[in-house]
Amino acid sequence: MSTPQLDKTYSPHDVENRWYQRWIDAGLFHADPAHAGQSYSMVIPPPNVTGSLHVGHALNNTLQDILVRWRRMQGRNVLWMPGTDHAGIATQNVVERQLQAEGSSREALGREAFLTRVWEWKEKSGGTIIGQLKKLGASCDWQRERFTMDPGLSEAVREVFVRLHQDGLLYRGERLINWCPRCLTALSDIEVEHEEITGKLYTIRYALVDDPTQVLLVATTRPETMFGDTAVAVHPEDERYRHLIGKQVRLPLTTRAIPIVGDSILVDREFGTGAVKITPAHDFNDFEAGERHGLKRIKILDLHAHLRLADSLADPTVAEAVENLPVAKARPKIEQLLTDQGFLEKSEPHKMALGKCYRCKTVVEPFLSDQWFVKIKPLAEPAIQVVEDGRVRIIPEAWKNNYLGWMRDIKDWCVSRQIWWGHQIPAWYCETCYGTPFLRRSSDGAPLIPSDAVAIVAKTQPDTCPHGHNALVQDPDVLDTWFSSALWPFSTLGWPKQTPELKAFYPTSTLVTGLDILFFWVARMIMMGLKFMGEVPFRDVYIHALVRDAEGQKMSKSKGNVIDPLHVMEQYGTDALRFTLAAMASPGRDVKLAEERIEGYRNFTNKIWNAARFLLMHLDGERVDVSPAQRSFPDRWILSRLNVAIRTVTQELEEYRFDRASSAIYQFIWHEYCDKYIEMVKPALKDPDSEQAKSTRQTLAETYETMMRLLHPFMPFISEEIWQTLPHEGTSIVRKPFPTTRADWESQEVEQEFALLEECRALMNQARSILGYPAGKHLHFMVHGKTDKIYSAIQKHKDLIEFMENVDSLRVAETFNASNPGYLILTGGSLQVRTSMEDADLQKAESNVVKQRELLRKEVERTQKKLDNPDFIAKAPPDVLNEHQERLKRESQMIQLLKDALGQIEIFVSERKHRERP
């Protein structure tokens, strides 16, 4: 039977679409809890249901897919749990924009109709990113796809909320929170992004009530919040002010007087004037100071961050000028009013961090509000312990301290959000018990729950309150999206039910994620897993770097430097993108991505394809499977090198070194298999009926089939397509065993002999290059081995070297006549190579050697400068350090070789001139 053939060129799109659908149809990604193999499970970081694939997703899911395909091929019982996040604020914003375009709003629809509209959008458009992940080749168990608002996951959310409340770890209270005036909801601390800007520092004159001629100079970056001031603080040990503690000052632009208090926590004597205003309702530090001093909280901003001064006792003319203005418009007016009335001492530029909403980038306001909070310290302590004692490994370890530092300083988690899309808080309030019906918000009719209303927390709505009344109103707020995401490793497996999946796959094995959600998500999953499962949610957390452009800049549409993974997959093929991302995933270093790199790995897929076509053209005919020791030298060498590649790739994947595993595969396939081995076996294949050809065909088939299995986790599509054309057993490469090393393939002797051949060939090529001989010119070479063993090895493989180097003859000599100046002799570590200089353009050769040596000298200086830099030595990863040291060694050796060559050329030129004299 003739061997199947491949098309002349690789067409990735046809291959990808065909094979992915076959894998799905065959259920090859489905996990069975009853499977006998050791479990290996991962949960996908659920992308937002509003999302579309970007390069960050592509990197994250490529690395996950490499791991799960590898473990699946190792015989593990692999579950890769997929799903999407309901993304409360983001999804609500999408649908609200649609309504706005239609001339409507969520308030006009009402809550129930709006939620119906969101669910309709989700069913129609929410699966976009799932389709794109499939295009990437993600081998998730799609039969188990989950959504954070599935009925099962919603049950888990209610269960956790109720249990936390029962355990005293959940409370409702009036606290200062981060408020987004655009999204109209609370944000947790880590949902606020900080941007450094240059604002102003205003110094304002606060006159003493009992002596208006004396003033306190108070520095602030926010003069508009002075209407909410309830005190001025000074340091109790500050000689300038401590005699004023207990007195009062007149609050500028108002009719109020406020006290001067001593506070060593709030006041930095070295900053500004040493006197600061306290605005408890609009600053987090001031809120704490207000608690310490029993100060009143005066709210002067509404939900939209517009000034509302009714409670501030502002001067009526001032109030009229700024009432209902947004902060950004009110501030310059207030500055002018302060100036006009003589209260502004000065204003000056000042750098400061401005908090913005991570979703819409609106400036966030500290806002006094009734919210639900998780008491986080008791949950954080065990989550710190499991990382410290190694039950959870954070990789690279450098990020471990980031995690521990944040966890040790963690604040209570605000989990309520003032939106409609999400898990509505399972708490009810009795209007009868409260004594009066709750007020309703004019915009949407939502109940305004008073601070002192008693919450009834339950998994389902109770029929009555504990006193038998049925006038129950549910809390209108929903939970923070990250609340449900924190339960993802166990809620997706069926918890709170005790399912076979939960028993088989929890705790999960590995989490692959980005640094940006280490605190949003990873820390909270650890806390919730320990609390509700009594066990960590995963053993390893691998944190990959960010993907940036080729210059290391953040990708953004405004810069025009965004690389769209869907576009490059279409242009270069999915396998090329996947391999690029894996090859560049060095721990601790951002991925600097350029399309040229992806194009380069597209060329790699073409190299693999063309090598397979060569192979298939020569596989027809008898194949004889003899022991490795009986095979030809090239066959024994490639088996030994394949063994090394298998060992290296496996070790590197165990250490999450995707970059080094990819490099090992690339080096083996391109440089060893294609460039060397295939060239070396061409003479054996010329006579297809020879015994050596039969053995070589077997080696070709055996090694390429193994190589495709080694490549499969990285390049699943091309490896499957080629594997199907090779002699194989089974229906798909997906479930075939990942290659393991074989002792009978290993041969140090063969590898050492091959290294001598490579050294010989390298010196021959150097001689050709130095003398400027073209590649096609037939030359005569002589080789001298420094030991008898080397001499014998070169003699044994002389014919192979002649074929590979296309030389007329190669003579292996026991000694050289070094006194003959007509020959260039290059010396390596084990041998010397000699060839004639008679036909060379020596003037040109001399010039080229000088130029090469100078270029290398500059390279050596650059490399040495780096290695002499203590900062570089301290920060460089060990592999980067080794790479620089090896480069320095190679470059230094090459300089010496060129120096020797130049000396020989000069002697020969001089000798020739002497001979040519009359």
Short mmCIF file of N, CA and C in Angstrom, two decimals, residues 111-232:
data_model
loop_
_atom_site.label_atom_id
_atom_site.label_comp_id
_atom_site.label_asym_id
_atom_site.label_seq_id
_atom_site.Cartn_x
_atom_site.Cartn_y
_atom_site.Cartn_z
N ARG A 111 -36.58 46.74 36.31
CA ARG A 111 -35.54 45.74 36.60
C ARG A 111 -35.79 44.41 35.91
N GLU A 112 -36.98 43.85 36.03
CA GLU A 112 -37.23 42.51 35.48
C GLU A 112 -37.09 42.51 33.96
N ALA A 113 -37.66 43.51 33.30
CA ALA A 113 -37.58 43.57 31.84
C ALA A 113 -36.14 43.80 31.38
N PHE A 114 -35.41 44.60 32.15
CA PHE A 114 -34.01 44.85 31.80
C PHE A 114 -33.20 43.55 31.91
N LEU A 115 -33.39 42.80 32.98
CA LEU A 115 -32.65 41.55 33.15
C LEU A 115 -33.01 40.55 32.04
N THR A 116 -34.26 40.54 31.64
CA THR A 116 -34.65 39.69 30.51
C THR A 116 -33.88 40.09 29.26
N ARG A 117 -33.75 41.39 29.06
CA ARG A 117 -33.01 41.91 27.89
C ARG A 117 -31.53 41.50 27.95
N VAL A 118 -30.93 41.55 29.15
CA VAL A 118 -29.52 41.15 29.30
C VAL A 118 -29.35 39.66 28.99
N TRP A 119 -30.26 38.83 29.51
CA TRP A 119 -30.18 37.40 29.24
C TRP A 119 -30.31 37.13 27.73
N GLU A 120 -31.18 37.89 27.07
CA GLU A 120 -31.32 37.73 25.61
C GLU A 120 -30.02 38.08 24.91
N TRP A 121 -29.38 39.17 25.36
CA TRP A 121 -28.09 39.56 24.77
C TRP A 121 -27.06 38.47 25.01
N LYS A 122 -27.05 37.94 26.22
CA LYS A 122 -26.07 36.90 26.57
C LYS A 122 -26.24 35.68 25.68
N GLU A 123 -27.46 35.24 25.46
CA GLU A 123 -27.70 34.06 24.63
C GLU A 123 -27.31 34.30 23.18
N LYS A 124 -27.46 35.53 22.72
CA LYS A 124 -27.18 35.84 21.32
C LYS A 124 -25.70 36.13 21.08
N SER A 125 -25.06 36.90 21.98
CA SER A 125 -23.70 37.39 21.72
C SER A 125 -22.67 36.94 22.74
N GLY A 126 -23.11 36.34 23.81
CA GLY A 126 -22.20 36.03 24.91
C GLY A 126 -21.25 34.89 24.64
N GLY A 127 -21.48 34.14 23.55
CA GLY A 127 -20.60 33.00 23.27
C GLY A 127 -19.46 33.33 22.32
N THR A 128 -19.32 34.59 21.97
CA THR A 128 -18.30 34.97 20.98
C THR A 128 -16.91 34.49 21.38
N ILE A 129 -16.52 34.77 22.62
CA ILE A 129 -15.15 34.45 23.02
C ILE A 129 -14.94 32.95 23.14
N ILE A 130 -16.00 32.20 23.42
CA ILE A 130 -15.87 30.74 23.48
C ILE A 130 -15.50 30.19 22.10
N GLY A 131 -16.17 30.71 21.07
CA GLY A 131 -15.84 30.30 19.70
C GLY A 131 -14.42 30.65 19.34
N GLN A 132 -13.95 31.79 19.83
CA GLN A 132 -12.59 32.22 19.53
C GLN A 132 -11.56 31.36 20.26
N LEU A 133 -11.87 30.91 21.48
CA LEU A 133 -10.97 30.01 22.21
C LEU A 133 -10.87 28.66 21.48
N LYS A 134 -11.97 28.22 20.91
CA LYS A 134 -11.93 26.98 20.13
C LYS A 134 -11.05 27.16 18.90
N LYS A 135 -11.12 28.34 18.29
CA LYS A 135 -10.26 28.64 17.14
C LYS A 135 -8.79 28.55 17.53
N LEU A 136 -8.49 28.92 18.78
CA LEU A 136 -7.12 28.86 19.29
C LEU A 136 -6.68 27.42 19.54
N GLY A 137 -7.64 26.49 19.56
CA GLY A 137 -7.29 25.09 19.79
C GLY A 137 -7.47 24.64 21.22
N ALA A 138 -8.13 25.46 22.05
CA ALA A 138 -8.28 25.13 23.47
C ALA A 138 -9.03 23.81 23.64
N SER A 139 -8.39 22.85 24.31
CA SER A 139 -8.98 21.51 24.45
C SER A 139 -9.73 21.37 25.77
N CYS A 140 -10.61 22.33 26.03
CA CYS A 140 -11.44 22.31 27.24
C CYS A 140 -12.50 21.21 27.13
N ASP A 141 -13.02 20.82 28.28
CA ASP A 141 -14.16 19.89 28.32
C ASP A 141 -15.43 20.71 28.10
N TRP A 142 -15.72 20.98 26.83
CA TRP A 142 -16.80 21.91 26.51
C TRP A 142 -18.17 21.38 26.92
N GLN A 143 -18.30 20.09 27.15
CA GLN A 143 -19.57 19.56 27.64
C GLN A 143 -19.87 20.07 29.05
N ARG A 144 -18.85 20.57 29.73
CA ARG A 144 -19.03 21.03 31.11
C ARG A 144 -18.97 22.57 31.21
N GLU A 145 -19.10 23.26 30.10
CA GLU A 145 -18.98 24.72 30.12
C GLU A 145 -19.94 25.33 31.15
N ARG A 146 -19.41 26.25 31.96
CA ARG A 146 -20.22 26.89 33.00
C ARG A 146 -20.28 28.40 32.80
N PHE A 147 -21.23 28.99 33.51
CA PHE A 147 -21.44 30.44 33.48
C PHE A 147 -21.68 30.87 34.92
N THR A 148 -21.10 31.98 35.34
CA THR A 148 -21.16 32.33 36.76
C THR A 148 -22.57 32.63 37.27
N MET A 149 -23.56 32.71 36.37
CA MET A 149 -24.94 32.87 36.82
C MET A 149 -25.80 31.67 36.45
N ASP A 150 -25.13 30.51 36.17
CA ASP A 150 -25.86 29.25 36.05
C ASP A 150 -26.65 29.00 37.33
N PRO A 151 -27.75 28.25 37.25
CA PRO A 151 -28.48 27.92 38.48
C PRO A 151 -27.60 27.27 39.55
N GLY A 152 -26.73 26.35 39.13
CA GLY A 152 -25.88 25.67 40.10
C GLY A 152 -24.89 26.62 40.77
N LEU A 153 -24.27 27.49 39.98
CA LEU A 153 -23.32 28.43 40.55
C LEU A 153 -24.03 29.49 41.40
N SER A 154 -25.26 29.85 41.02
CA SER A 154 -26.04 30.80 41.82
C SER A 154 -26.38 30.19 43.17
N GLU A 155 -26.65 28.90 43.18
CA GLU A 155 -26.92 28.22 44.45
C GLU A 155 -25.67 28.27 45.35
N ALA A 156 -24.50 28.06 44.75
CA ALA A 156 -23.25 28.11 45.52
C ALA A 156 -23.02 29.50 46.09
N VAL A 157 -23.33 30.54 45.32
CA VAL A 157 -23.16 31.91 45.78
C VAL A 157 -24.04 32.18 46.99
N ARG A 158 -25.30 31.78 46.92
CA ARG A 158 -26.22 32.01 48.05
C ARG A 158 -25.76 31.23 49.29
N GLU A 159 -25.30 30.00 49.07
CA GLU A 159 -24.83 29.17 50.17
C GLU A 159 -23.65 29.84 50.89
N VAL A 160 -22.71 30.35 50.14
CA VAL A 160 -21.53 31.00 50.72
C VAL A 160 -21.94 32.27 51.45
N PHE A 161 -22.80 33.07 50.84
CA PHE A 161 -23.23 34.32 51.47
C PHE A 161 -23.87 34.05 52.83
N VAL A 162 -24.77 33.07 52.86
CA VAL A 162 -25.48 32.75 54.10
C VAL A 162 -24.51 32.22 55.16
N ARG A 163 -23.60 31.34 54.76
CA ARG A 163 -22.66 30.78 55.74
C ARG A 163 -21.72 31.84 56.29
N LEU A 164 -21.23 32.74 55.43
CA LEU A 164 -20.37 33.81 55.90
C LEU A 164 -21.11 34.69 56.91
N HIS A 165 -22.39 34.95 56.64
CA HIS A 165 -23.19 35.78 57.55
C HIS A 165 -23.38 35.05 58.88
N GLN A 166 -23.67 33.75 58.82
CA GLN A 166 -23.85 32.97 60.04
C GLN A 166 -22.58 32.94 60.88
N ASP A 167 -21.42 32.95 60.20
CA ASP A 167 -20.14 32.88 60.91
C ASP A 167 -19.61 34.24 61.34
N GLY A 168 -20.42 35.27 61.15
CA GLY A 168 -20.01 36.60 61.56
C GLY A 168 -18.95 37.23 60.67
N LEU A 169 -18.83 36.73 59.45
CA LEU A 169 -17.82 37.23 58.52
C LEU A 169 -18.42 38.12 57.44
N LEU A 170 -19.68 38.45 57.57
CA LEU A 170 -20.35 39.29 56.58
C LEU A 170 -21.21 40.29 57.34
N TYR A 171 -21.11 41.55 57.01
CA TYR A 171 -21.88 42.56 57.74
C TYR A 171 -22.28 43.68 56.80
N ARG A 172 -23.32 44.42 57.19
CA ARG A 172 -23.76 45.60 56.45
C ARG A 172 -23.55 46.81 57.33
N GLY A 173 -22.92 47.84 56.76
CA GLY A 173 -22.69 49.03 57.55
C GLY A 173 -22.41 50.23 56.68
N GLU A 174 -22.55 51.41 57.31
CA GLU A 174 -22.24 52.66 56.59
C GLU A 174 -20.74 52.88 56.66
N ARG A 175 -20.12 52.83 55.55
CA ARG A 175 -18.67 53.00 55.47
C ARG A 175 -18.35 53.85 54.24
N LEU A 176 -17.14 54.34 54.25
CA LEU A 176 -16.67 55.04 53.07
C LEU A 176 -16.21 54.00 52.05
N ILE A 177 -16.70 54.13 50.84
CA ILE A 177 -16.36 53.17 49.79
C ILE A 177 -15.90 53.93 48.54
N ASN A 178 -15.30 53.19 47.62
CA ASN A 178 -14.96 53.76 46.31
C ASN A 178 -16.22 53.76 45.45
N TRP A 179 -16.56 54.93 44.92
CA TRP A 179 -17.81 55.05 44.17
C TRP A 179 -17.51 55.54 42.75
N CYS A 180 -18.08 54.84 41.76
CA CYS A 180 -17.94 55.29 40.38
C CYS A 180 -19.17 56.09 39.99
N PRO A 181 -19.04 57.38 39.75
CA PRO A 181 -20.20 58.20 39.39
C PRO A 181 -20.77 57.88 38.01
N ARG A 182 -20.00 57.16 37.18
CA ARG A 182 -20.50 56.76 35.87
C ARG A 182 -21.26 55.44 35.95
N CYS A 183 -20.65 54.44 36.58
CA CYS A 183 -21.31 53.13 36.69
C CYS A 183 -22.32 53.10 37.83
N LEU A 184 -22.28 54.15 38.69
CA LEU A 184 -23.19 54.28 39.84
C LEU A 184 -23.15 53.03 40.73
N THR A 185 -21.95 52.64 41.08
CA THR A 185 -21.80 51.48 41.96
C THR A 185 -20.53 51.60 42.78
N ALA A 186 -20.53 50.82 43.86
CA ALA A 186 -19.33 50.72 44.69
C ALA A 186 -18.28 49.88 43.97
N LEU A 187 -17.01 50.14 44.30
CA LEU A 187 -15.89 49.35 43.78
C LEU A 187 -15.01 48.95 44.95
N SER A 188 -14.43 47.75 44.84
CA SER A 188 -13.46 47.35 45.86
C SER A 188 -12.16 48.10 45.61
N ASP A 189 -11.27 48.08 46.60
CA ASP A 189 -10.01 48.83 46.48
C ASP A 189 -9.22 48.43 45.23
N ILE A 190 -9.21 47.13 44.92
CA ILE A 190 -8.38 46.70 43.79
C ILE A 190 -9.08 46.86 42.44
N GLU A 191 -10.32 47.38 42.47
CA GLU A 191 -10.98 47.73 41.21
C GLU A 191 -10.73 49.19 40.84
N VAL A 192 -9.91 49.85 41.64
CA VAL A 192 -9.56 51.25 41.38
C VAL A 192 -8.14 51.29 40.82
N GLU A 193 -8.00 51.86 39.63
CA GLU A 193 -6.68 52.04 39.01
C GLU A 193 -6.17 53.43 39.34
N HIS A 194 -4.88 53.53 39.64
CA HIS A 194 -4.32 54.82 40.01
C HIS A 194 -3.41 55.35 38.91
N GLU A 195 -3.62 56.60 38.60
CA GLU A 195 -2.85 57.26 37.54
C GLU A 195 -2.19 58.51 38.13
N GLU A 196 -0.89 58.63 37.91
CA GLU A 196 -0.20 59.80 38.44
C GLU A 196 -0.47 61.00 37.53
N ILE A 197 -0.93 62.09 38.15
CA ILE A 197 -1.20 63.32 37.40
C ILE A 197 -0.55 64.50 38.13
N THR A 198 -0.47 65.62 37.47
CA THR A 198 -0.04 66.86 38.12
C THR A 198 -1.27 67.71 38.36
N GLY A 199 -1.65 67.81 39.62
CA GLY A 199 -2.78 68.64 40.00
C GLY A 199 -2.28 69.90 40.69
N LYS A 200 -3.05 70.34 41.68
CA LYS A 200 -2.66 71.53 42.44
C LYS A 200 -2.74 71.26 43.93
N LEU A 201 -1.84 71.90 44.67
CA LEU A 201 -1.93 71.90 46.13
C LEU A 201 -2.35 73.32 46.54
N TYR A 202 -3.53 73.41 47.20
CA TYR A 202 -4.09 74.71 47.57
C TYR A 202 -3.81 74.95 49.06
N THR A 203 -3.33 76.13 49.39
CA THR A 203 -3.14 76.49 50.80
C THR A 203 -4.20 77.54 51.16
N ILE A 204 -5.06 77.18 52.13
CA ILE A 204 -6.26 77.99 52.45
C ILE A 204 -6.12 78.52 53.87
N ARG A 205 -6.63 79.76 54.06
CA ARG A 205 -6.55 80.44 55.35
C ARG A 205 -7.81 80.16 56.17
N TYR A 206 -7.62 79.49 57.33
CA TYR A 206 -8.72 79.23 58.26
C TYR A 206 -8.50 80.14 59.48
N ALA A 207 -9.37 81.14 59.68
CA ALA A 207 -9.19 82.10 60.78
C ALA A 207 -9.73 81.54 62.08
N LEU A 208 -9.02 81.82 63.20
CA LEU A 208 -9.51 81.40 64.52
C LEU A 208 -10.76 82.17 64.88
N VAL A 209 -11.71 81.51 65.50
CA VAL A 209 -12.97 82.16 65.89
C VAL A 209 -12.72 83.23 66.93
N ASP A 210 -11.87 82.94 67.95
CA ASP A 210 -11.68 83.89 69.05
C ASP A 210 -10.66 84.99 68.72
N ASP A 211 -9.96 84.84 67.60
CA ASP A 211 -9.01 85.88 67.18
C ASP A 211 -8.83 85.81 65.67
N PRO A 212 -9.72 86.42 64.91
CA PRO A 212 -9.69 86.34 63.43
C PRO A 212 -8.38 86.82 62.82
N THR A 213 -7.55 87.52 63.60
CA THR A 213 -6.27 87.96 63.03
C THR A 213 -5.27 86.80 62.92
N GLN A 214 -5.53 85.72 63.66
CA GLN A 214 -4.67 84.53 63.58
C GLN A 214 -5.31 83.54 62.62
N VAL A 215 -4.50 82.98 61.75
CA VAL A 215 -5.04 82.00 60.79
C VAL A 215 -4.19 80.72 60.80
N LEU A 216 -4.87 79.62 60.52
CA LEU A 216 -4.19 78.35 60.25
C LEU A 216 -4.12 78.18 58.75
N LEU A 217 -2.93 77.91 58.23
CA LEU A 217 -2.79 77.65 56.80
C LEU A 217 -2.95 76.13 56.59
N VAL A 218 -3.96 75.76 55.84
CA VAL A 218 -4.31 74.35 55.64
C VAL A 218 -4.11 73.98 54.18
N ALA A 219 -3.32 72.93 53.94
CA ALA A 219 -3.03 72.50 52.56
C ALA A 219 -3.97 71.38 52.16
N THR A 220 -4.49 71.44 50.91
CA THR A 220 -5.39 70.39 50.40
C THR A 220 -5.28 70.32 48.88
N THR A 221 -5.54 69.14 48.33
CA THR A 221 -5.61 69.00 46.87
C THR A 221 -7.05 69.06 46.38
N ARG A 222 -8.00 69.10 47.34
CA ARG A 222 -9.42 69.07 46.97
C ARG A 222 -10.19 70.17 47.70
N PRO A 223 -10.12 71.41 47.24
CA PRO A 223 -10.81 72.50 47.95
C PRO A 223 -12.33 72.35 47.94
N GLU A 224 -12.87 71.65 46.95
CA GLU A 224 -14.34 71.52 46.87
C GLU A 224 -14.92 70.72 48.03
N THR A 225 -14.08 69.84 48.64
CA THR A 225 -14.62 69.03 49.74
C THR A 225 -14.59 69.77 51.07
N MET A 226 -14.07 71.01 51.09
CA MET A 226 -14.02 71.74 52.36
C MET A 226 -15.41 71.98 52.93
N PHE A 227 -16.43 71.95 52.07
CA PHE A 227 -17.80 72.13 52.58
C PHE A 227 -18.21 70.96 53.48
N GLY A 228 -17.50 69.87 53.41
CA GLY A 228 -17.77 68.74 54.29
C GLY A 228 -16.80 68.64 55.44
N ASP A 229 -15.93 69.65 55.64
CA ASP A 229 -14.97 69.63 56.75
C ASP A 229 -15.72 69.67 58.08
N THR A 230 -15.22 68.89 59.03
CA THR A 230 -15.79 68.95 60.39
C THR A 230 -14.71 69.18 61.44
N ALA A 231 -13.45 69.33 61.01
CA ALA A 231 -12.36 69.66 61.94
C ALA A 231 -11.11 69.98 61.13
N VAL A 232 -10.14 70.59 61.80
CA VAL A 232 -8.79 70.74 61.28
C VAL A 232 -7.86 70.01 62.25
#
